Amino acid sequence: NINMDTKTADINKEEEFEQPKQRKALKRKMDVDEGEDDSKMEQMSSEKMDTVLKPAFPPLKKEKLADGTEIRKVPVPRHRYSPLKENWMKIFEPIVEHLKLQVRFNLKTRHVEIRTCKDTVDIQNLQKAADFVRAFLLGFEVEDALALVRLDDLFIDTFEVTDVKMLKGDHLARAIGRVAGKGGRTKYTVENVTKTRIVLADSKIHILGSYQNIAIARRAICNLIMGSPPNKVYGTLRSVAARATERF
């Protein structure tokens, strides 16, 4: 009887151990199925989110008027009203006579508006005229800004003194003074050596010239801002400019 009882107990134990295995297997299958369902649901939700979150931008429209003419508007800063008024005919003539465009100064919006007309030959002239007016409003002379109309490989680069070195108060004023020099001597020297035109407008610096010449002038100005003496900058400028001319 004891042997029979132990055998039945062993059988019962085996049965007890076997049953949970089957349940675990079932549970694992259920977990896998649930995991697949979750992944499918996540994919579906992500697809839905993509469709919802994707920005639907309409195609860009050119700034045109009702009759199909294109227009450019250049904002005029307050301190450039009187120079614009004095030099208006110098700006007006090349835009209207040479580029065959129409130009006006809108007194309400304070913008110089340039648009194409029936006589306009090349649509690129509109951008050239806008760049010409923008260069004048930045502070360049009309004759220098006019070079943007005549030549294709001229650009304007703008940066601030604080972009090179964080300066404040008297330190900033001294850095601007180093760039300008006594009576503008340093600025004129950099302009003549690099064949560029430079405008110092408070802490902003605008450089007009070809890409390579702008890079040379900008490096020289950055050295002056950082505190290099002008004589040292002149020497490096002349050697760099000589090398640049030898290449061409």
Short mmCIF file of C-alpha atoms in Angstrom, two decimals:
data_model
loop_
_atom_site.label_atom_id
_atom_site.label_comp_id
_atom_site.label_asym_id
_atom_site.label_seq_id
_atom_site.Cartn_x
_atom_site.Cartn_y
_atom_site.Cartn_z
CA ASN A 1 0.00 0.00 0.00
CA ILE A 2 2.85 2.35 0.79
CA ASN A 3 4.48 1.65 -2.59
CA MET A 4 1.22 2.27 -4.39
CA ASP A 5 0.72 5.51 -2.52
CA THR A 6 4.23 6.77 -3.41
CA LYS A 7 3.69 5.84 -7.09
CA THR A 8 0.38 7.65 -7.19
CA ALA A 9 2.02 10.62 -5.48
CA ASP A 10 4.83 10.63 -8.09
CA ILE A 11 2.29 10.43 -10.90
CA ASN A 12 0.31 13.23 -9.36
CA LYS A 13 3.51 15.34 -9.03
CA GLU A 14 4.42 14.68 -12.68
CA GLU A 15 0.92 15.65 -13.73
CA GLU A 16 1.12 18.76 -11.58
CA PHE A 17 4.46 19.76 -13.18
CA GLU A 18 3.25 19.04 -16.70
CA GLN A 19 0.11 21.13 -16.51
CA PRO A 20 1.80 24.47 -15.85
CA LYS A 21 4.15 23.92 -18.81
CA GLN A 22 1.21 23.70 -21.15
CA ARG A 23 -0.27 26.82 -19.61
CA LYS A 24 3.04 28.65 -19.97
CA ALA A 25 3.23 27.64 -23.61
CA LEU A 26 -0.29 28.88 -24.14
CA LYS A 27 0.54 32.07 -22.30
CA ARG A 28 3.65 32.54 -24.45
CA LYS A 29 1.59 32.07 -27.60
CA MET A 30 -0.93 34.53 -26.28
CA ASP A 31 1.88 36.99 -25.43
CA VAL A 32 3.39 36.64 -28.92
CA ASP A 33 -0.01 37.16 -30.51
CA GLU A 34 -0.67 40.14 -28.29
CA GLY A 35 2.83 41.51 -29.07
CA GLU A 36 2.19 41.16 -32.82
CA ASP A 37 -1.17 42.85 -32.42
CA ASP A 38 0.45 45.66 -30.43
CA SER A 39 3.16 46.11 -33.06
CA LYS A 40 0.51 46.17 -35.80
CA MET A 41 -1.48 48.69 -33.82
CA GLU A 42 1.65 50.80 -33.28
CA GLN A 43 2.43 50.69 -37.00
CA MET A 44 -1.12 51.67 -37.84
CA SER A 45 -1.07 54.49 -35.30
CA SER A 46 2.35 55.70 -36.51
CA GLU A 47 1.09 55.70 -40.11
CA LYS A 48 -1.97 57.64 -39.02
CA MET A 49 0.24 60.05 -37.06
CA ASP A 50 2.48 60.51 -40.12
CA THR A 51 -0.52 61.33 -42.27
CA VAL A 52 -1.75 63.78 -39.63
CA LEU A 53 1.64 65.36 -38.76
CA LYS A 54 3.00 65.71 -42.31
CA PRO A 55 2.82 69.43 -43.14
CA ALA A 56 0.82 70.12 -46.26
CA PHE A 57 2.50 73.22 -47.68
CA PRO A 58 1.02 74.60 -50.89
CA PRO A 59 3.47 75.20 -53.76
CA LEU A 60 5.32 78.51 -53.58
CA LYS A 61 3.79 81.30 -55.58
CA LYS A 62 5.84 84.05 -57.15
CA GLU A 63 5.05 87.51 -55.88
CA LYS A 64 2.94 88.63 -58.80
CA LEU A 65 0.32 91.24 -59.38
CA ALA A 66 -3.06 90.61 -60.97
CA ASP A 67 -1.80 91.30 -64.51
CA GLY A 68 1.14 88.85 -64.13
CA THR A 69 3.98 91.33 -63.54
CA GLU A 70 6.52 90.36 -60.87
CA ILE A 71 7.44 92.78 -58.09
CA ARG A 72 10.20 93.23 -55.49
CA LYS A 73 9.83 95.38 -52.36
CA VAL A 74 12.90 96.73 -50.55
CA PRO A 75 12.28 98.24 -47.07
CA VAL A 76 13.91 101.62 -46.46
CA PRO A 77 15.39 102.29 -42.99
CA ARG A 78 14.50 105.60 -41.37
CA HIS A 79 18.03 107.05 -41.55
CA ARG A 80 18.25 106.45 -45.34
CA TYR A 81 15.21 108.53 -46.37
CA SER A 82 17.12 111.73 -47.08
CA PRO A 83 20.05 110.02 -48.98
CA LEU A 84 17.44 108.16 -51.08
CA LYS A 85 15.66 111.43 -51.84
CA GLU A 86 18.92 113.16 -52.83
CA ASN A 87 20.15 110.30 -55.05
CA TRP A 88 16.77 109.23 -56.44
CA MET A 89 17.51 110.17 -60.05
CA LYS A 90 20.84 108.30 -59.96
CA ILE A 91 18.96 105.18 -58.81
CA PHE A 92 15.96 105.76 -61.08
CA GLU A 93 17.81 106.11 -64.39
CA PRO A 94 19.74 102.81 -64.53
CA ILE A 95 16.70 100.81 -63.33
CA VAL A 96 14.28 102.34 -65.85
CA GLU A 97 16.52 103.09 -68.85
CA HIS A 98 18.99 100.19 -68.77
CA LEU A 99 17.11 97.39 -66.99
CA LYS A 100 13.72 98.37 -68.49
CA LEU A 101 11.85 98.12 -65.17
CA GLN A 102 9.40 100.32 -63.28
CA VAL A 103 10.32 101.72 -59.86
CA ARG A 104 8.62 103.87 -57.24
CA PHE A 105 8.93 104.76 -53.56
CA ASN A 106 5.76 103.89 -51.64
CA LEU A 107 5.34 106.61 -48.99
CA LYS A 108 2.77 104.64 -46.97
CA THR A 109 4.69 101.37 -46.59
CA ARG A 110 8.18 103.01 -46.83
CA HIS A 111 9.30 100.50 -49.46
CA VAL A 112 11.03 100.90 -52.81
CA GLU A 113 8.89 98.86 -55.21
CA ILE A 114 10.39 97.51 -58.44
CA ARG A 115 8.31 95.62 -61.01
CA THR A 116 8.55 94.25 -64.52
CA CYS A 117 6.72 95.70 -67.50
CA LYS A 118 6.15 94.94 -71.19
CA ASP A 119 9.58 96.33 -72.13
CA THR A 120 11.49 94.07 -69.68
CA VAL A 121 13.86 91.85 -71.66
CA ASP A 122 15.39 89.64 -68.93
CA ILE A 123 13.56 88.62 -65.74
CA GLN A 124 16.91 88.47 -63.89
CA ASN A 125 17.13 92.26 -64.12
CA LEU A 126 14.46 92.46 -61.41
CA GLN A 127 16.72 90.77 -58.86
CA LYS A 128 19.71 92.84 -59.99
CA ALA A 129 17.74 96.05 -59.45
CA ALA A 130 16.59 94.89 -56.01
CA ASP A 131 20.20 94.08 -55.02
CA PHE A 132 21.33 97.48 -56.32
CA VAL A 133 18.74 99.35 -54.23
CA ARG A 134 19.44 97.18 -51.16
CA ALA A 135 23.19 97.88 -51.44
CA PHE A 136 22.54 101.64 -51.57
CA LEU A 137 20.23 101.44 -48.53
CA LEU A 138 22.92 99.56 -46.59
CA GLY A 139 25.18 102.60 -47.01
CA PHE A 140 27.21 102.06 -50.19
CA GLU A 141 27.67 104.88 -52.71
CA VAL A 142 25.43 104.76 -55.81
CA GLU A 143 28.44 104.27 -58.10
CA ASP A 144 29.69 101.31 -56.03
CA ALA A 145 26.23 99.74 -55.74
CA LEU A 146 25.76 100.11 -59.51
CA ALA A 147 28.55 97.55 -59.99
CA LEU A 148 26.05 94.88 -58.82
CA VAL A 149 24.01 95.64 -61.96
CA ARG A 150 26.97 95.62 -64.33
CA LEU A 151 28.85 92.60 -62.97
CA ASP A 152 27.53 89.15 -62.05
CA ASP A 153 30.17 87.90 -59.59
CA LEU A 154 29.72 90.59 -56.92
CA PHE A 155 28.18 89.91 -53.51
CA ILE A 156 27.48 91.66 -50.20
CA ASP A 157 28.60 90.09 -46.94
CA THR A 158 27.27 91.40 -43.62
CA PHE A 159 28.41 90.58 -40.09
CA GLU A 160 28.61 92.23 -36.68
CA VAL A 161 31.66 93.01 -34.53
CA THR A 162 30.11 90.94 -31.71
CA ASP A 163 30.03 87.90 -34.04
CA VAL A 164 33.85 87.94 -34.03
CA LYS A 165 34.37 88.80 -30.35
CA MET A 166 31.86 89.52 -27.59
CA LEU A 167 32.64 93.15 -26.75
CA LYS A 168 30.64 95.76 -24.87
CA GLY A 169 30.84 99.47 -24.12
CA ASP A 170 34.25 101.11 -24.62
CA HIS A 171 35.85 97.84 -25.79
CA LEU A 172 33.34 97.65 -28.67
CA ALA A 173 33.92 101.32 -29.55
CA ARG A 174 37.70 100.78 -29.61
CA ALA A 175 37.31 97.73 -31.91
CA ILE A 176 35.20 99.76 -34.37
CA GLY A 177 37.83 102.53 -34.16
CA ARG A 178 40.61 100.04 -34.98
CA VAL A 179 38.71 98.89 -38.09
CA ALA A 180 38.07 102.49 -39.24
CA GLY A 181 41.47 103.95 -38.32
CA LYS A 182 42.34 107.63 -37.98
CA GLY A 183 40.15 109.51 -40.47
CA GLY A 184 39.09 106.18 -42.03
CA ARG A 185 42.67 105.43 -43.10
CA THR A 186 42.65 101.74 -42.13
CA LYS A 187 39.30 101.13 -43.84
CA TYR A 188 40.47 102.79 -47.06
CA THR A 189 43.70 100.77 -47.05
CA VAL A 190 41.80 97.47 -46.67
CA GLU A 191 39.41 98.55 -49.45
CA ASN A 192 42.19 99.47 -51.87
CA VAL A 193 44.32 96.38 -51.25
CA THR A 194 41.42 93.89 -51.45
CA LYS A 195 39.48 95.77 -54.16
CA THR A 196 36.30 95.84 -52.09
CA ARG A 197 34.02 98.47 -50.56
CA ILE A 198 33.36 98.47 -46.80
CA VAL A 199 30.58 100.20 -44.83
CA LEU A 200 30.80 100.56 -41.05
CA ALA A 201 27.27 101.03 -39.74
CA ASP A 202 27.61 101.15 -35.95
CA SER A 203 28.60 97.57 -34.98
CA LYS A 204 27.56 96.11 -38.37
CA ILE A 205 30.08 95.73 -41.20
CA HIS A 206 29.02 95.38 -44.85
CA ILE A 207 31.54 94.29 -47.51
CA LEU A 208 30.86 94.55 -51.26
CA GLY A 209 33.12 92.66 -53.67
CA SER A 210 33.91 89.32 -55.28
CA TYR A 211 33.79 86.17 -53.16
CA GLN A 212 37.58 85.82 -52.83
CA ASN A 213 38.17 89.51 -52.10
CA ILE A 214 35.42 89.53 -49.46
CA ALA A 215 37.12 86.60 -47.71
CA ILE A 216 40.49 88.44 -47.63
CA ALA A 217 38.92 91.69 -46.37
CA ARG A 218 36.85 89.87 -43.74
CA ARG A 219 39.94 88.09 -42.40
CA ALA A 220 41.79 91.40 -42.10
CA ILE A 221 38.84 93.08 -40.34
CA CYS A 222 38.49 90.14 -37.95
CA ASN A 223 42.18 90.42 -37.05
CA LEU A 224 41.73 94.14 -36.34
CA ILE A 225 38.71 93.41 -34.13
CA MET A 226 40.67 90.76 -32.22
CA GLY A 227 43.33 93.36 -31.41
CA SER A 228 46.07 92.96 -34.04
CA PRO A 229 48.00 96.20 -34.75
CA PRO A 230 47.21 97.77 -38.15
CA ASN A 231 50.81 97.51 -39.43
CA LYS A 232 50.80 93.74 -38.97
CA VAL A 233 47.43 93.46 -40.71
CA TYR A 234 48.69 95.59 -43.63
CA GLY A 235 51.68 93.28 -44.11
CA THR A 236 49.62 90.10 -44.18
CA LEU A 237 47.05 91.79 -46.42
CA ARG A 238 49.61 92.77 -49.02
CA SER A 239 51.16 89.29 -49.12
CA VAL A 240 47.77 87.60 -49.41
CA ALA A 241 46.56 90.04 -52.08
CA ALA A 242 49.81 89.55 -54.05
CA ARG A 243 49.32 85.77 -53.95
CA ALA A 244 45.69 86.17 -55.08
CA THR A 245 46.71 88.31 -58.08
CA GLU A 246 49.46 85.79 -59.02
CA ARG A 247 46.86 83.00 -59.22
CA PHE A 248 44.92 84.89 -61.86
#
